[in-house]
Amino acid sequence: MTTRELPPVSELTEQQQRGWSCIWCRTALTVGEDRDLGEKRARPEGGAAYSWFPRACSDAAACAAREAEQAL
Ligand SMILES: [Zn+2]
């Protein structure tokens, strides 16, 4: 499985930064149907570094399809 590069944390919603919504398609996630991408560190310009916990849909194909729909 290829690892996709995460979107910049500054462009994500609070729900996405907290792991409540998929970082790519923004769908609300439920336990068991999501993929934990591990703790990430963000260092905003001029700010203090902090941890965030990106999560994504477990179904990558469905996720990509939803993401493509939103990009239209
Ligand atoms: Zn998704």
mmCIF file of N, CA and C and ligand atoms in Angstrom:
data_model
loop_
_atom_site.group_PDB
_atom_site.id
_atom_site.type_symbol
_atom_site.label_atom_id
_atom_site.label_comp_id
_atom_site.label_asym_id
_atom_site.label_seq_id
_atom_site.Cartn_x
_atom_site.Cartn_y
_atom_site.Cartn_z
ATOM 1 N N MET A 1 0.860 -1.204 0.000
ATOM 2 C CA MET A 1 0.000 0.000 0.000
ATOM 3 C C MET A 1 0.887 1.243 0.000
ATOM 4 N N THR A 2 0.600 2.148 -0.865
ATOM 5 C CA THR A 2 1.378 3.383 -0.903
ATOM 6 C C THR A 2 0.883 4.340 0.161
ATOM 7 N N THR A 3 1.782 5.085 0.698
ATOM 8 C CA THR A 3 1.430 6.071 1.714
ATOM 9 C C THR A 3 1.232 7.415 1.041
ATOM 10 N N ARG A 4 0.052 7.918 1.193
ATOM 11 C CA ARG A 4 -0.218 9.241 0.624
ATOM 12 C C ARG A 4 0.326 10.311 1.540
ATOM 13 N N GLU A 5 0.774 11.373 0.946
ATOM 14 C CA GLU A 5 1.246 12.488 1.745
ATOM 15 C C GLU A 5 0.039 13.181 2.378
ATOM 16 N N LEU A 6 0.171 13.528 3.627
ATOM 17 C CA LEU A 6 -0.950 14.160 4.318
ATOM 18 C C LEU A 6 -1.114 15.595 3.848
ATOM 19 N N PRO A 7 -2.365 16.059 3.804
ATOM 20 C CA PRO A 7 -2.573 17.472 3.486
ATOM 21 C C PRO A 7 -2.003 18.335 4.606
ATOM 22 N N PRO A 8 -1.649 19.577 4.312
ATOM 23 C CA PRO A 8 -1.132 20.466 5.363
ATOM 24 C C PRO A 8 -2.168 20.634 6.469
ATOM 25 N N VAL A 9 -1.727 20.513 7.701
ATOM 26 C CA VAL A 9 -2.656 20.551 8.826
ATOM 27 C C VAL A 9 -3.407 21.880 8.884
ATOM 28 N N SER A 10 -2.769 22.930 8.379
ATOM 29 C CA SER A 10 -3.399 24.253 8.431
ATOM 30 C C SER A 10 -4.624 24.339 7.525
ATOM 31 N N GLU A 11 -4.755 23.389 6.584
ATOM 32 C CA GLU A 11 -5.896 23.416 5.657
ATOM 33 C C GLU A 11 -7.019 22.496 6.107
ATOM 34 N N LEU A 12 -6.849 21.847 7.246
ATOM 35 C CA LEU A 12 -7.844 20.892 7.706
ATOM 36 C C LEU A 12 -8.784 21.513 8.726
ATOM 37 N N THR A 13 -9.982 20.953 8.803
ATOM 38 C CA THR A 13 -10.940 21.406 9.800
ATOM 39 C C THR A 13 -10.529 20.851 11.169
ATOM 40 N N GLU A 14 -11.126 21.409 12.215
ATOM 41 C CA GLU A 14 -10.833 20.917 13.560
ATOM 42 C C GLU A 14 -11.196 19.425 13.665
ATOM 43 N N GLN A 15 -12.313 19.038 13.054
ATOM 44 C CA GLN A 15 -12.737 17.637 13.088
ATOM 45 C C GLN A 15 -11.687 16.734 12.453
ATOM 46 N N GLN A 16 -11.108 17.210 11.372
ATOM 47 C CA GLN A 16 -10.085 16.416 10.699
ATOM 48 C C GLN A 16 -8.810 16.347 11.523
ATOM 49 N N GLN A 17 -8.442 17.463 12.137
ATOM 50 C CA GLN A 17 -7.221 17.478 12.946
ATOM 51 C C GLN A 17 -7.346 16.577 14.170
ATOM 52 N N ARG A 18 -8.574 16.426 14.673
ATOM 53 C CA ARG A 18 -8.777 15.609 15.868
ATOM 54 C C ARG A 18 -9.053 14.147 15.553
ATOM 55 N N GLY A 19 -9.107 13.812 14.278
ATOM 56 C CA GLY A 19 -9.310 12.420 13.906
ATOM 57 C C GLY A 19 -10.766 12.002 13.900
ATOM 58 N N TRP A 20 -11.680 12.967 13.880
ATOM 59 C CA TRP A 20 -13.111 12.646 13.855
ATOM 60 C C TRP A 20 -13.609 12.481 12.422
ATOM 61 N N SER A 21 -12.930 13.171 11.504
ATOM 62 C CA SER A 21 -13.320 13.090 10.102
ATOM 63 C C SER A 21 -12.112 12.694 9.269
ATOM 64 N N CYS A 22 -12.391 12.065 8.147
ATOM 65 C CA CYS A 22 -11.332 11.640 7.239
ATOM 66 C C CYS A 22 -10.548 12.859 6.744
ATOM 67 N N ILE A 23 -9.226 12.746 6.748
ATOM 68 C CA ILE A 23 -8.416 13.892 6.334
ATOM 69 C C ILE A 23 -8.509 14.160 4.841
ATOM 70 N N TRP A 24 -8.996 13.162 4.067
ATOM 71 C CA TRP A 24 -9.072 13.395 2.627
ATOM 72 C C TRP A 24 -10.475 13.708 2.141
ATOM 73 N N CYS A 25 -11.470 12.917 2.581
ATOM 74 C CA CYS A 25 -12.819 13.131 2.026
ATOM 75 C C CYS A 25 -13.761 13.783 3.032
ATOM 76 N N ARG A 26 -13.296 14.033 4.244
ATOM 77 C CA ARG A 26 -14.047 14.762 5.273
ATOM 78 C C ARG A 26 -15.253 14.013 5.835
ATOM 79 N N THR A 27 -15.393 12.757 5.471
ATOM 80 C CA THR A 27 -16.493 11.968 6.007
ATOM 81 C C THR A 27 -16.284 11.727 7.496
ATOM 82 N N ALA A 28 -17.364 11.809 8.269
ATOM 83 C CA ALA A 28 -17.269 11.505 9.690
ATOM 84 C C ALA A 28 -16.938 10.028 9.855
ATOM 85 N N LEU A 29 -15.964 9.744 10.697
ATOM 86 C CA LEU A 29 -15.495 8.372 10.847
ATOM 87 C C LEU A 29 -16.150 7.679 12.029
ATOM 88 N N THR A 30 -16.308 6.371 11.896
ATOM 89 C CA THR A 30 -16.787 5.577 13.011
ATOM 90 C C THR A 30 -15.730 4.534 13.340
ATOM 91 N N VAL A 31 -15.678 4.172 14.611
ATOM 92 C CA VAL A 31 -14.670 3.218 15.064
ATOM 93 C C VAL A 31 -14.825 1.899 14.304
ATOM 94 N N GLY A 32 -13.717 1.376 13.815
ATOM 95 C CA GLY A 32 -13.751 0.117 13.073
ATOM 96 C C GLY A 32 -13.805 0.328 11.571
ATOM 97 N N GLU A 33 -14.162 1.547 11.167
ATOM 98 C CA GLU A 33 -14.214 1.830 9.743
ATOM 99 C C GLU A 33 -13.248 2.937 9.388
ATOM 100 N N ASP A 34 -12.228 3.065 10.194
ATOM 101 C CA ASP A 34 -11.254 4.116 9.929
ATOM 102 C C ASP A 34 -9.846 3.557 10.039
ATOM 103 N N ARG A 35 -8.916 4.322 9.582
ATOM 104 C CA ARG A 35 -7.519 3.907 9.570
ATOM 105 C C ARG A 35 -6.719 4.952 10.333
ATOM 106 N N ASP A 36 -6.007 4.484 11.355
ATOM 107 C CA ASP A 36 -5.197 5.384 12.171
ATOM 108 C C ASP A 36 -3.872 5.628 11.464
ATOM 109 N N LEU A 37 -3.578 6.865 11.166
ATOM 110 C CA LEU A 37 -2.346 7.180 10.450
ATOM 111 C C LEU A 37 -1.206 7.546 11.398
ATOM 112 N N GLY A 38 -1.461 7.426 12.681
ATOM 113 C CA GLY A 38 -0.389 7.654 13.647
ATOM 114 C C GLY A 38 -0.281 9.108 14.071
ATOM 115 N N GLU A 39 0.398 9.301 15.178
ATOM 116 C CA GLU A 39 0.579 10.660 15.675
ATOM 117 C C GLU A 39 1.511 11.438 14.758
ATOM 118 N N LYS A 40 1.119 12.665 14.444
ATOM 119 C CA LYS A 40 1.965 13.541 13.633
ATOM 120 C C LYS A 40 2.264 14.804 14.424
ATOM 121 N N ARG A 41 3.393 15.382 14.116
ATOM 122 C CA ARG A 41 3.754 16.637 14.763
ATOM 123 C C ARG A 41 3.597 17.763 13.761
ATOM 124 N N ALA A 42 3.016 18.834 14.214
ATOM 125 C CA ALA A 42 2.878 20.017 13.373
ATOM 126 C C ALA A 42 3.586 21.170 14.056
ATOM 127 N N ARG A 43 4.232 21.995 13.259
ATOM 128 C CA ARG A 43 4.898 23.153 13.829
ATOM 129 C C ARG A 43 4.477 24.384 13.029
ATOM 130 N N PRO A 44 3.445 25.053 13.476
ATOM 131 C CA PRO A 44 2.973 26.239 12.755
ATOM 132 C C PRO A 44 4.022 27.339 12.798
ATOM 133 N N GLU A 45 4.037 28.120 11.735
ATOM 134 C CA GLU A 45 5.009 29.197 11.671
ATOM 135 C C GLU A 45 4.761 30.176 12.816
ATOM 136 N N GLY A 46 5.778 30.411 13.619
ATOM 137 C CA GLY A 46 5.649 31.359 14.710
ATOM 138 C C GLY A 46 4.885 30.816 15.899
ATOM 139 N N GLY A 47 4.535 29.520 15.867
ATOM 140 C CA GLY A 47 3.768 28.958 16.974
ATOM 141 C C GLY A 47 4.478 27.772 17.598
ATOM 142 N N ALA A 48 3.862 27.223 18.620
ATOM 143 C CA ALA A 48 4.447 26.076 19.300
ATOM 144 C C ALA A 48 4.051 24.788 18.576
ATOM 145 N N ALA A 49 4.955 23.827 18.578
ATOM 146 C CA ALA A 49 4.681 22.536 17.955
ATOM 147 C C ALA A 49 3.624 21.785 18.764
ATOM 148 N N TYR A 50 2.829 20.984 18.067
ATOM 149 C CA TYR A 50 1.823 20.191 18.755
ATOM 150 C C TYR A 50 1.593 18.893 17.991
ATOM 151 N N SER A 51 0.932 17.957 18.644
ATOM 152 C CA SER A 51 0.626 16.674 18.019
ATOM 153 C C SER A 51 -0.780 16.698 17.448
ATOM 154 N N TRP A 52 -0.962 15.981 16.368
ATOM 155 C CA TRP A 52 -2.320 15.771 15.875
ATOM 156 C C TRP A 52 -2.416 14.341 15.378
ATOM 157 N N PHE A 53 -3.628 13.873 15.244
ATOM 158 C CA PHE A 53 -3.844 12.448 15.026
ATOM 159 C C PHE A 53 -4.728 12.208 13.810
ATOM 160 N N PRO A 54 -4.122 12.229 12.629
ATOM 161 C CA PRO A 54 -4.920 12.060 11.419
ATOM 162 C C PRO A 54 -5.521 10.664 11.307
ATOM 163 N N ARG A 55 -6.740 10.598 10.832
ATOM 164 C CA ARG A 55 -7.399 9.322 10.556
ATOM 165 C C ARG A 55 -8.040 9.416 9.178
ATOM 166 N N ALA A 56 -8.211 8.279 8.568
ATOM 167 C CA ALA A 56 -8.792 8.235 7.229
ATOM 168 C C ALA A 56 -9.708 7.032 7.106
ATOM 169 N N CYS A 57 -10.525 7.019 6.052
ATOM 170 C CA CYS A 57 -11.419 5.892 5.804
ATOM 171 C C CYS A 57 -10.599 4.626 5.580
ATOM 172 N N SER A 58 -11.125 3.508 6.033
ATOM 173 C CA SER A 58 -10.423 2.246 5.800
ATOM 174 C C SER A 58 -10.577 1.821 4.343
ATOM 175 N N ASP A 59 -11.665 2.228 3.723
ATOM 176 C CA ASP A 59 -11.904 1.903 2.314
ATOM 177 C C ASP A 59 -11.300 3.007 1.444
ATOM 178 N N ALA A 60 -10.060 2.805 1.032
ATOM 179 C CA ALA A 60 -9.339 3.851 0.313
ATOM 180 C C ALA A 60 -9.980 4.183 -1.028
ATOM 181 N N ALA A 61 -10.545 3.188 -1.700
ATOM 182 C CA ALA A 61 -11.145 3.432 -3.012
ATOM 183 C C ALA A 61 -12.393 4.306 -2.878
ATOM 184 N N ALA A 62 -13.243 3.982 -1.902
ATOM 185 C CA ALA A 62 -14.447 4.769 -1.677
ATOM 186 C C ALA A 62 -14.084 6.178 -1.235
ATOM 187 N N CYS A 63 -13.039 6.261 -0.434
ATOM 188 C CA CYS A 63 -12.566 7.559 0.058
ATOM 189 C C CYS A 63 -12.118 8.431 -1.119
ATOM 190 N N ALA A 64 -11.325 7.851 -2.008
ATOM 191 C CA ALA A 64 -10.823 8.600 -3.163
ATOM 192 C C ALA A 64 -11.964 9.069 -4.053
ATOM 193 N N ALA A 65 -12.997 8.225 -4.174
ATOM 194 C CA ALA A 65 -14.153 8.591 -4.997
ATOM 195 C C ALA A 65 -14.894 9.771 -4.387
ATOM 196 N N ARG A 66 -15.064 9.746 -3.057
ATOM 197 C CA ARG A 66 -15.736 10.873 -2.384
ATOM 198 C C ARG A 66 -14.899 12.148 -2.510
ATOM 199 N N GLU A 67 -13.595 11.989 -2.374
ATOM 200 C CA GLU A 67 -12.707 13.137 -2.454
ATOM 201 C C GLU A 67 -12.789 13.760 -3.857
ATOM 202 N N ALA A 68 -12.819 12.922 -4.874
ATOM 203 C CA ALA A 68 -12.890 13.405 -6.258
ATOM 204 C C ALA A 68 -14.189 14.153 -6.497
ATOM 205 N N GLU A 69 -15.287 13.647 -5.908
ATOM 206 C CA GLU A 69 -16.586 14.295 -6.039
ATOM 207 C C GLU A 69 -16.542 15.720 -5.477
ATOM 208 N N GLN A 70 -15.870 15.855 -4.330
ATOM 209 C CA GLN A 70 -15.828 17.167 -3.675
ATOM 210 C C GLN A 70 -14.944 18.157 -4.421
ATOM 211 N N ALA A 71 -14.026 17.639 -5.223
ATOM 212 C CA ALA A 71 -13.097 18.523 -5.938
ATOM 213 C C ALA A 71 -13.741 19.133 -7.162
ATOM 214 N N LEU A 72 -14.898 18.635 -7.551
ATOM 215 C CA LEU A 72 -15.564 19.160 -8.755
ATOM 216 C C LEU A 72 -16.103 20.566 -8.547
HETATM 217 ZN ZN ZN B 1 -12.095 9.367 3.401
#
